[in-house]
Amino acid sequence: MNSPATEVVRLLTVRGETLAVAESLTGGLVAADITAAPGASKAFRGSVTAYATELKHELLGVDAALLAARGAVDAQVAAQMAAGVRKALGADWGIATTGVAGPDEQDGKPVGTVYVAVDGPASKLSDGGKVASLRLNGDRAEIRMESVRSVLALLLQELASEQTGNERAQDTERNGGF
């Protein structure tokens, strides 16, 4: 069985699509995992590690009022990070991680609070993106590694559901639209 990153690279390559990554708590681990996969250069555009809150606004276009009101650890922030990196790096897909790895809480959120997001082609996803809210246990390293696994799993889920939707559309076409 291929690693999730290898499977992401394989699927994106087959489809001729690209990926960009926005990371906060994972600090480059998602990009490192993807670039470790053979053939990553065919699908991976690049990444932005926006660890400082203001960089989420300045580099990824996350709404400053949202950051001021809710802090960086928020579902909408994750969604905007994924959309922002996708746009900034010119990719078909964008994924993002934001959360609290510890040892201390952040913005009133407990350690282990993580949001991962996927933003894809609007015509292929009902709302353009998806966010998963996670409550992870473990130490700092475990929370960061589980965040990597979770964002890649969310992307694989979106790629699979989108492919199923395309196959259904092709079947409908072949079967006279019914």
C-alpha positions as CSV (number, residue, x, y, z in Angstrom):
1,M,0.0,0.0,0.0
2,N,1.3,3.4,-1.0
3,S,1.7,6.1,1.7
4,P,-1.0,8.8,1.6
5,A,1.5,11.3,0.1
6,T,2.5,8.9,-2.6
7,E,-1.2,8.2,-3.4
8,V,-1.9,11.9,-3.5
9,V,1.0,12.5,-6.0
10,R,-0.1,9.5,-8.1
11,L,-3.7,10.6,-8.3
12,L,-2.9,14.2,-9.1
13,T,-0.3,13.2,-11.7
14,V,-2.8,10.9,-13.5
15,R,-5.3,13.7,-13.5
16,G,-2.8,16.3,-14.6
17,E,-3.6,18.4,-11.6
18,T,-1.4,20.3,-9.1
19,L,-1.3,20.9,-5.3
20,A,-0.2,23.7,-3.1
21,V,0.2,23.5,0.7
22,A,-0.4,26.2,3.5
23,E,1.0,25.1,6.9
24,S,1.0,26.5,10.3
25,L,1.4,24.0,13.2
26,T,2.9,21.4,10.9
27,G,5.7,23.8,9.9
28,G,6.6,22.2,6.6
29,L,5.9,18.6,7.5
30,V,3.1,18.2,4.9
31,A,5.3,19.6,2.1
32,A,8.2,17.4,3.2
33,D,5.9,14.3,3.2
34,I,4.7,15.1,-0.3
35,T,8.1,15.9,-1.8
36,A,9.4,12.6,-0.4
37,A,7.0,10.8,-2.8
38,P,8.5,9.7,-6.1
39,G,7.3,12.0,-8.9
40,A,6.2,14.8,-6.6
41,S,7.6,17.4,-9.0
42,K,4.8,16.5,-11.5
43,A,2.1,17.6,-9.1
44,F,3.5,19.7,-6.3
45,R,3.6,23.5,-6.9
46,G,5.0,24.5,-3.5
47,S,4.1,25.6,0.0
48,V,3.8,28.5,2.4
49,T,4.6,28.0,6.0
50,A,2.7,30.8,7.6
51,Y,3.6,30.2,11.2
52,A,3.1,33.8,12.4
53,T,-0.6,34.9,12.4
54,E,0.0,38.1,10.4
55,L,1.5,36.0,7.5
56,K,-1.7,34.1,7.2
57,H,-3.2,37.5,6.1
58,E,-0.3,38.9,4.3
59,L,0.7,35.8,2.2
60,L,-2.4,33.8,2.1
61,G,-5.2,36.4,2.1
62,V,-6.9,35.2,5.2
63,D,-9.3,37.9,6.3
64,A,-7.7,40.2,8.9
65,A,-10.9,40.8,10.8
66,L,-11.5,37.0,11.0
67,L,-8.0,36.6,12.5
68,A,-8.6,39.4,14.9
69,A,-11.9,38.1,16.0
70,R,-11.2,34.3,16.2
71,G,-7.4,33.9,16.1
72,A,-5.5,31.6,13.8
73,V,-6.9,28.4,15.1
74,D,-10.3,28.4,13.4
75,A,-12.1,26.4,10.7
76,Q,-12.7,29.4,8.5
77,V,-9.1,30.4,8.8
78,A,-8.1,26.9,7.6
79,A,-10.5,27.2,4.7
80,Q,-9.2,30.6,3.7
81,M,-5.6,29.4,4.0
82,A,-6.3,26.5,1.6
83,A,-8.0,28.8,-0.9
84,G,-5.3,31.4,-0.5
85,V,-2.4,29.1,-1.2
86,R,-4.2,27.5,-4.1
87,K,-4.6,31.0,-5.6
88,A,-1.2,32.3,-4.7
89,L,0.7,29.4,-6.1
90,G,-1.6,28.7,-9.1
91,A,-2.6,25.2,-8.1
92,D,-5.7,23.1,-8.8
93,W,-5.9,22.1,-5.2
94,G,-4.9,23.7,-1.9
95,I,-4.6,22.1,1.5
96,A,-4.0,23.8,4.9
97,T,-3.2,23.0,8.5
98,T,-3.7,25.2,11.5
99,G,-4.0,24.3,15.2
100,V,-2.4,24.0,18.6
101,A,0.4,21.4,18.9
102,G,1.4,22.5,22.5
103,P,2.7,22.6,25.0
104,D,0.4,25.6,25.8
105,E,-3.1,26.6,24.6
106,Q,-3.3,29.3,21.9
107,D,-6.1,31.8,21.4
108,G,-8.1,30.1,24.1
109,K,-8.0,26.8,22.2
110,P,-6.7,23.7,24.0
111,V,-3.7,21.7,22.9
112,G,-4.8,19.2,20.2
113,T,-7.3,21.5,18.5
114,V,-6.6,21.3,14.8
115,Y,-8.3,22.3,11.6
116,V,-7.3,20.9,8.2
117,A,-8.8,22.1,5.0
118,V,-8.9,21.3,1.3
119,D,-9.8,23.7,-1.5
120,G,-10.3,22.4,-5.0
121,P,-11.8,23.3,-8.3
122,A,-15.2,25.0,-7.6
123,S,-16.8,23.1,-10.5
124,K,-15.8,19.8,-9.0
125,L,-16.6,20.4,-5.3
126,S,-20.0,21.5,-4.2
127,D,-18.7,24.5,-2.2
128,G,-15.1,24.6,-3.4
129,G,-13.7,23.2,-0.2
130,K,-13.9,21.2,2.9
131,V,-12.7,21.6,6.5
132,A,-12.2,18.9,9.2
133,S,-12.2,19.8,12.9
134,L,-9.9,17.6,14.9
135,R,-9.3,17.1,18.6
136,L,-6.0,15.2,18.8
137,N,-4.2,13.6,21.7
138,G,-0.5,13.1,22.3
139,D,2.6,15.2,22.6
140,R,3.6,18.0,20.2
141,A,5.3,15.7,17.7
142,E,2.3,13.3,17.7
143,I,-0.2,16.0,17.1
144,R,1.8,17.5,14.3
145,M,2.3,14.1,12.6
146,E,-1.4,13.2,13.0
147,S,-2.3,16.6,11.4
148,V,-0.2,15.7,8.4
149,R,-2.0,12.3,8.1
150,S,-5.4,14.0,8.5
151,V,-4.9,16.7,5.9
152,L,-3.7,14.1,3.3
153,A,-6.6,11.8,4.2
154,L,-9.0,14.7,3.7
155,L,-7.5,15.5,0.3
156,L,-7.6,11.8,-0.8
157,Q,-11.3,11.7,0.3
158,E,-12.1,14.8,-1.8
159,L,-10.1,13.4,-4.8
160,A,-12.0,10.1,-4.6
161,S,-15.4,11.6,-4.2
162,E,-14.8,14.0,-7.1
163,Q,-13.6,11.2,-9.3
164,T,-16.7,9.2,-8.4
165,G,-18.8,12.2,-9.4
166,N,-17.1,12.4,-12.7
167,E,-17.6,8.7,-13.4
168,R,-21.3,9.1,-12.6
169,A,-21.5,12.0,-15.0
170,Q,-19.8,10.0,-17.7
171,D,-22.1,7.0,-17.0
172,T,-25.1,9.4,-17.3
173,E,-23.8,10.7,-20.6
174,R,-23.3,7.2,-22.0
175,N,-26.8,6.1,-20.8
176,G,-28.7,8.9,-22.5
177,G,-28.8,11.2,-19.5
178,F,-30.9,9.1,-17.1
